[in-house]
PDB file of C-alpha atoms in Angstrom:
ATOM      1  CA  MET A  30       0.104  -0.210   0.034  1.00 92.00           C
ATOM      2  CA  VAL A  31       1.552   3.242  -1.169  1.00 96.00           C
ATOM      3  CA  GLU A  32       1.730   5.944   1.491  1.00 97.00           C
ATOM      4  CA  VAL A  33       2.767   9.855   1.599  1.00 97.00           C
ATOM      5  CA  THR A  34       3.179  11.423   4.692  1.00 97.00           C
ATOM      6  CA  VAL A  35       4.530  14.846   6.140  1.00 97.00           C
ATOM      7  CA  THR A  36       6.027  14.911   9.448  1.00 97.00           C
ATOM      8  CA  PRO A  37       5.186  16.908  11.489  1.00 97.00           C
ATOM      9  CA  PRO A  38       1.434  17.448   9.685  1.00 97.00           C
ATOM     10  CA  SER A  39       1.099  20.455  11.490  1.00 96.00           C
ATOM     11  CA  SER A  40       3.924  23.242  11.893  1.00 96.00           C
ATOM     12  CA  LEU A  41       4.842  26.672  11.648  1.00 95.00           C
ATOM     13  CA  ALA A  42       5.731  27.691   7.954  1.00 93.00           C
ATOM     14  CA  ASP A  43       9.294  28.724   8.822  1.00 93.00           C
ATOM     15  CA  ARG A  44       9.952  25.178  10.052  1.00 95.00           C
ATOM     16  CA  PRO A  45      11.394  22.422   7.943  1.00 96.00           C
ATOM     17  CA  VAL A  46       9.178  19.199   7.427  1.00 97.00           C
ATOM     18  CA  GLU A  47       9.778  15.507   6.374  1.00 97.00           C
ATOM     19  CA  VAL A  48       7.934  14.311   3.132  1.00 98.00           C
ATOM     20  CA  ARG A  49       8.364  10.825   2.398  1.00 98.00           C
ATOM     21  CA  VAL A  50       6.566   8.068   0.263  1.00 98.00           C
ATOM     22  CA  ARG A  51       6.408   4.486   0.973  1.00 97.00           C
ATOM     23  CA  GLY A  52       5.052   1.306  -0.770  1.00 97.00           C
ATOM     24  CA  LEU A  53       6.227   1.946  -4.283  1.00 97.00           C
ATOM     25  CA  SER A  54       8.318  -0.450  -6.358  1.00 96.00           C
ATOM     26  CA  PRO A  55      12.393  -0.222  -6.466  1.00 97.00           C
ATOM     27  CA  SER A  56      13.378   2.327  -9.055  1.00 96.00           C
ATOM     28  CA  GLN A  57       9.944   3.391  -9.849  1.00 97.00           C
ATOM     29  CA  LEU A  58       9.530   6.897 -11.637  1.00 97.00           C
ATOM     30  CA  VAL A  59       6.777   9.238  -9.631  1.00 97.00           C
ATOM     31  CA  THR A  60       5.391  12.675  -9.789  1.00 96.00           C
ATOM     32  CA  LEU A  61       4.890  14.361  -6.396  1.00 97.00           C
ATOM     33  CA  ARG A  62       2.338  17.218  -6.216  1.00 96.00           C
ATOM     34  CA  ALA A  63       1.842  19.857  -3.604  1.00 96.00           C
ATOM     35  CA  SER A  64      -1.240  21.989  -3.836  1.00 95.00           C
ATOM     36  CA  LEU A  65      -3.090  24.716  -1.934  1.00 96.00           C
ATOM     37  CA  LYS A  66      -5.947  27.151  -2.492  1.00 95.00           C
ATOM     38  CA  ASP A  67      -5.183  30.648  -0.775  1.00 94.00           C
ATOM     39  CA  GLU A  68      -7.741  32.682   1.126  1.00 92.00           C
ATOM     40  CA  GLN A  69      -9.401  33.925  -2.199  1.00 92.00           C
ATOM     41  CA  GLY A  70      -9.798  30.401  -3.684  1.00 93.00           C
ATOM     42  CA  GLU A  71      -6.941  30.786  -6.203  1.00 95.00           C
ATOM     43  CA  ARG A  72      -4.804  27.439  -6.570  1.00 95.00           C
ATOM     44  CA  PHE A  73      -0.915  27.113  -6.319  1.00 96.00           C
ATOM     45  CA  GLN A  74       1.024  24.177  -6.743  1.00 95.00           C
ATOM     46  CA  ALA A  75       4.177  22.611  -7.394  1.00 96.00           C
ATOM     47  CA  SER A  76       5.384  19.323  -8.696  1.00 95.00           C
ATOM     48  CA  ALA A  77       8.423  17.236  -9.098  1.00 97.00           C
ATOM     49  CA  PHE A  78       9.594  13.846 -10.675  1.00 96.00           C
ATOM     50  CA  PHE A  79      11.722  11.359  -8.695  1.00 97.00           C
ATOM     51  CA  ARG A  80      12.744   7.713  -8.922  1.00 97.00           C
ATOM     52  CA  THR A  81      12.723   5.782  -5.496  1.00 97.00           C
ATOM     53  CA  ASP A  82      15.548   4.012  -3.903  1.00 96.00           C
ATOM     54  CA  GLU A  83      16.067   0.355  -3.771  1.00 97.00           C
ATOM     55  CA  LYS A  84      13.229  -0.333  -1.283  1.00 96.00           C
ATOM     56  CA  GLY A  85      10.689   1.680  -3.264  1.00 96.00           C
ATOM     57  CA  GLU A  86      10.794   4.607  -1.037  1.00 97.00           C
ATOM     58  CA  LEU A  87      11.287   8.347  -1.367  1.00 97.00           C
ATOM     59  CA  ASP A  88      12.589  10.964   1.134  1.00 97.00           C
ATOM     60  CA  LEU A  89      12.463  14.443  -0.016  1.00 97.00           C
ATOM     61  CA  GLY A  90      15.642  15.035   2.103  1.00 96.00           C
ATOM     62  CA  ARG A  91      17.516  12.525   0.536  1.00 97.00           C
ATOM     63  CA  HIS A  92      16.292  11.985  -3.356  1.00 97.00           C
ATOM     64  CA  PRO A  93      16.845  14.756  -5.451  1.00 97.00           C
ATOM     65  CA  ALA A  94      14.274  15.724  -7.882  1.00 97.00           C
ATOM     66  CA  LEU A  95      14.608  14.941 -11.567  1.00 97.00           C
ATOM     67  CA  GLY A  96      12.404  17.455 -13.063  1.00 96.00           C
ATOM     68  CA  GLY A  97       9.288  19.518 -12.761  1.00 95.00           C
ATOM     69  CA  SER A  98       8.926  22.827 -10.730  1.00 95.00           C
ATOM     70  CA  TYR A  99      12.647  22.527  -9.467  1.00 96.00           C
ATOM     71  CA  VAL A 100      15.665  20.296 -10.078  1.00 97.00           C
ATOM     72  CA  GLY A 101      18.099  18.841  -7.436  1.00 97.00           C
ATOM     73  CA  LEU A 102      17.883  18.206  -3.790  1.00 97.00           C
ATOM     74  CA  TRP A 103      15.497  20.525  -2.051  1.00 97.00           C
ATOM     75  CA  PRO A 104      13.720  18.979   1.186  1.00 96.00           C
ATOM     76  CA  MET A 105      11.527  21.705   0.888  1.00 97.00           C
ATOM     77  CA  GLY A 106      10.798  22.029  -2.797  1.00 96.00           C
ATOM     78  CA  LEU A 107       7.308  21.522  -3.246  1.00 96.00           C
ATOM     79  CA  PHE A 108       6.529  24.341  -0.501  1.00 96.00           C
ATOM     80  CA  TRP A 109       9.031  26.869  -1.855  1.00 95.00           C
ATOM     81  CA  PHE A 110       8.402  26.601  -5.553  1.00 96.00           C
ATOM     82  CA  LEU A 111       4.530  26.876  -5.694  1.00 95.00           C
ATOM     83  CA  LYS A 112       3.236  28.889  -8.791  1.00 95.00           C
ATOM     84  CA  PRO A 113      -0.540  30.274  -9.250  1.00 95.00           C
ATOM     85  CA  ASP A 114      -2.620  28.454 -11.608  1.00 91.00           C
ATOM     86  CA  ASN A 115      -3.845  32.002 -12.760  1.00 89.00           C
ATOM     87  CA  LEU A 116      -0.782  34.515 -13.820  1.00 88.00           C
ATOM     88  CA  PHE A 117       0.164  37.498 -11.825  1.00 89.00           C
ATOM     89  CA  ARG A 118      -1.419  36.144  -8.630  1.00 91.00           C
ATOM     90  CA  ARG A 119       0.967  36.147  -5.440  1.00 91.00           C
ATOM     91  CA  LEU A 120       0.554  33.966  -2.485  1.00 92.00           C
ATOM     92  CA  ILE A 121      -0.452  36.014   0.479  1.00 90.00           C
ATOM     93  CA  LYS A 122      -1.793  35.026   3.795  1.00 90.00           C
ATOM     94  CA  ARG A 123      -3.639  37.648   5.617  1.00 87.00           C
ATOM     95  CA  ASP A 124      -5.581  35.914   8.528  1.00 87.00           C
ATOM     96  CA  VAL A 125      -2.331  34.711  10.081  1.00 86.00           C
ATOM     97  CA  ALA A 126      -3.344  33.618  13.171  1.00 84.00           C
ATOM     98  CA  GLY A 127      -7.099  32.144  12.516  1.00 86.00           C
ATOM     99  CA  SER A 128      -6.033  29.378  10.078  1.00 91.00           C
ATOM    100  CA  PRO A 129      -3.318  27.677   8.514  1.00 95.00           C
ATOM    101  CA  PHE A 130      -2.567  27.031   4.667  1.00 95.00           C
ATOM    102  CA  LEU A 131      -3.622  23.492   4.083  1.00 97.00           C
ATOM    103  CA  PHE A 132      -1.089  21.857   1.512  1.00 97.00           C
ATOM    104  CA  HIS A 133      -2.644  18.769  -0.221  1.00 97.00           C
ATOM    105  CA  LEU A 134       0.412  16.191  -1.317  1.00 97.00           C
ATOM    106  CA  GLU A 135      -0.200  13.573  -3.730  1.00 96.00           C
ATOM    107  CA  VAL A 136       2.097  11.078  -5.406  1.00 96.00           C
ATOM    108  CA  PHE A 137       1.229   9.617  -9.282  1.00 95.00           C
ATOM    109  CA  ASP A 138       2.864   6.983 -11.384  1.00 93.00           C
ATOM    110  CA  GLY A 139       5.229   8.362 -13.773  1.00 91.00           C
ATOM    111  CA  PHE A 140       5.894  11.597 -15.088  1.00 88.00           C
ATOM    112  CA  HIS A 141       3.092  14.126 -15.159  1.00 81.00           C
ATOM    113  CA  LEU A 142       3.332  17.197 -16.899  1.00 78.00           C
ATOM    114  CA  ASP A 143      -0.369  18.462 -16.802  1.00 75.00           C
ATOM    115  CA  PHE A 144      -2.979  17.188 -13.955  1.00 70.00           C
ATOM    116  CA  GLY A 145      -6.445  16.394 -15.367  1.00 66.00           C
ATOM    117  CA  ASP A 146      -9.571  15.300 -13.357  1.00 65.00           C
ATOM    118  CA  ARG A 147      -8.955  11.782 -14.337  1.00 73.00           C
ATOM    119  CA  ASP A 148      -5.911  11.476 -12.918  1.00 80.00           C
ATOM    120  CA  GLN A 149      -5.852   9.425  -9.704  1.00 89.00           C
ATOM    121  CA  PRO A 150      -3.385   9.710  -7.280  1.00 93.00           C
ATOM    122  CA  LEU A 151      -1.374   6.360  -5.814  1.00 95.00           C
ATOM    123  CA  ALA A 152      -1.730   8.422  -2.429  1.00 97.00           C
ATOM    124  CA  SER A 153      -2.196  11.640  -0.880  1.00 96.00           C
ATOM    125  CA  CYS A 154      -1.914  13.527   2.684  1.00 97.00           C
ATOM    126  CA  GLN A 155      -2.520  16.954   3.707  1.00 97.00           C
ATOM    127  CA  ALA A 156      -0.341  19.185   6.009  1.00 97.00           C
ATOM    128  CA  GLU A 157      -1.024  22.400   7.894  1.00 96.00           C
ATOM    129  CA  ARG A 158       1.270  25.320   7.549  1.00 96.00           C
ATOM    130  CA  TRP A 159       0.946  27.728  10.566  1.00 95.00           C
ATOM    131  CA  TYR A 160       2.287  31.419  10.594  1.00 92.00           C
ATOM    132  CA  VAL A 161       1.350  32.013  14.199  1.00 92.00           C
ATOM    133  CA  GLY A 162       2.217  29.538  16.989  1.00 90.00           C
ATOM    134  CA  PRO A 163      -0.499  28.233  19.603  1.00 89.00           C
ATOM    135  CA  GLY A 164      -0.896  31.184  22.155  1.00 90.00           C
ATOM    136  CA  VAL A 165       0.568  33.830  20.434  1.00 92.00           C
ATOM    137  CA  GLN A 166      -1.190  37.066  21.202  1.00 91.00           C
ATOM    138  CA  ARG A 167      -1.287  39.848  18.051  1.00 89.00           C
ATOM    139  CA  VAL A 168      -1.769  43.542  18.918  1.00 93.00           C
ATOM    140  CA  PRO A 169      -2.627  45.983  16.564  1.00 93.00           C
ATOM    141  CA  ILE A 170      -0.417  49.042  16.447  1.00 95.00           C
ATOM    142  CA  ARG A 171      -1.827  52.538  15.010  1.00 96.00           C
ATOM    143  CA  GLU A 172       0.489  55.632  16.254  1.00 94.00           C
ATOM    144  CA  GLY A 173       0.215  58.235  14.231  1.00 95.00           C
ATOM    145  CA  ARG A 174       1.194  57.297  10.641  1.00 95.00           C
ATOM    146  CA  VAL A 175       2.541  53.937  11.895  1.00 95.00           C
ATOM    147  CA  ARG A 176       0.448  50.911  11.284  1.00 95.00           C
ATOM    148  CA  GLY A 177       1.602  47.529  12.299  1.00 93.00           C
ATOM    149  CA  ALA A 178       1.305  44.398  14.512  1.00 90.00           C
ATOM    150  CA  LEU A 179       3.079  43.382  17.503  1.00 93.00           C
ATOM    151  CA  TYR A 180       3.202  39.564  18.288  1.00 91.00           C
ATOM    152  CA  LEU A 181       3.573  38.351  21.895  1.00 94.00           C
ATOM    153  CA  PRO A 182       4.579  34.966  22.850  1.00 92.00           C
ATOM    154  CA  PRO A 183       2.258  33.056  25.530  1.00 90.00           C
TER     155      PRO A 183
END
């Protein structure tokens, strides 16, 4: 059974995570895709091609991408190289304290350059990326022409 995991499944956006896939065939070519929808419903995604090791496993910290949104050993590449489906959109998180970005990760057999509705992933999972830790208090700052926010730890 194929399984894709993100460890930890919920983390702060500036913390690295481990992405692994298990249960594949040795030396199998696969495509791994990460996607999310921003607060306006716009989709951002990144994908990369990999070859599994002799155990049929894939670890983004040890296996370089062969192509796709990036090439080489980038353990966080699927999170860093997101591109919008619609040109000229930027990924911005306005509600940093109220909700995380929900990343959807999927693994597909073979090389996939374009994803259609009929493409079924071998496995998938979700990961939360928060911008504010639990218990952090946000204090709005308005002093003269200065505007900002102060984030206080618990």
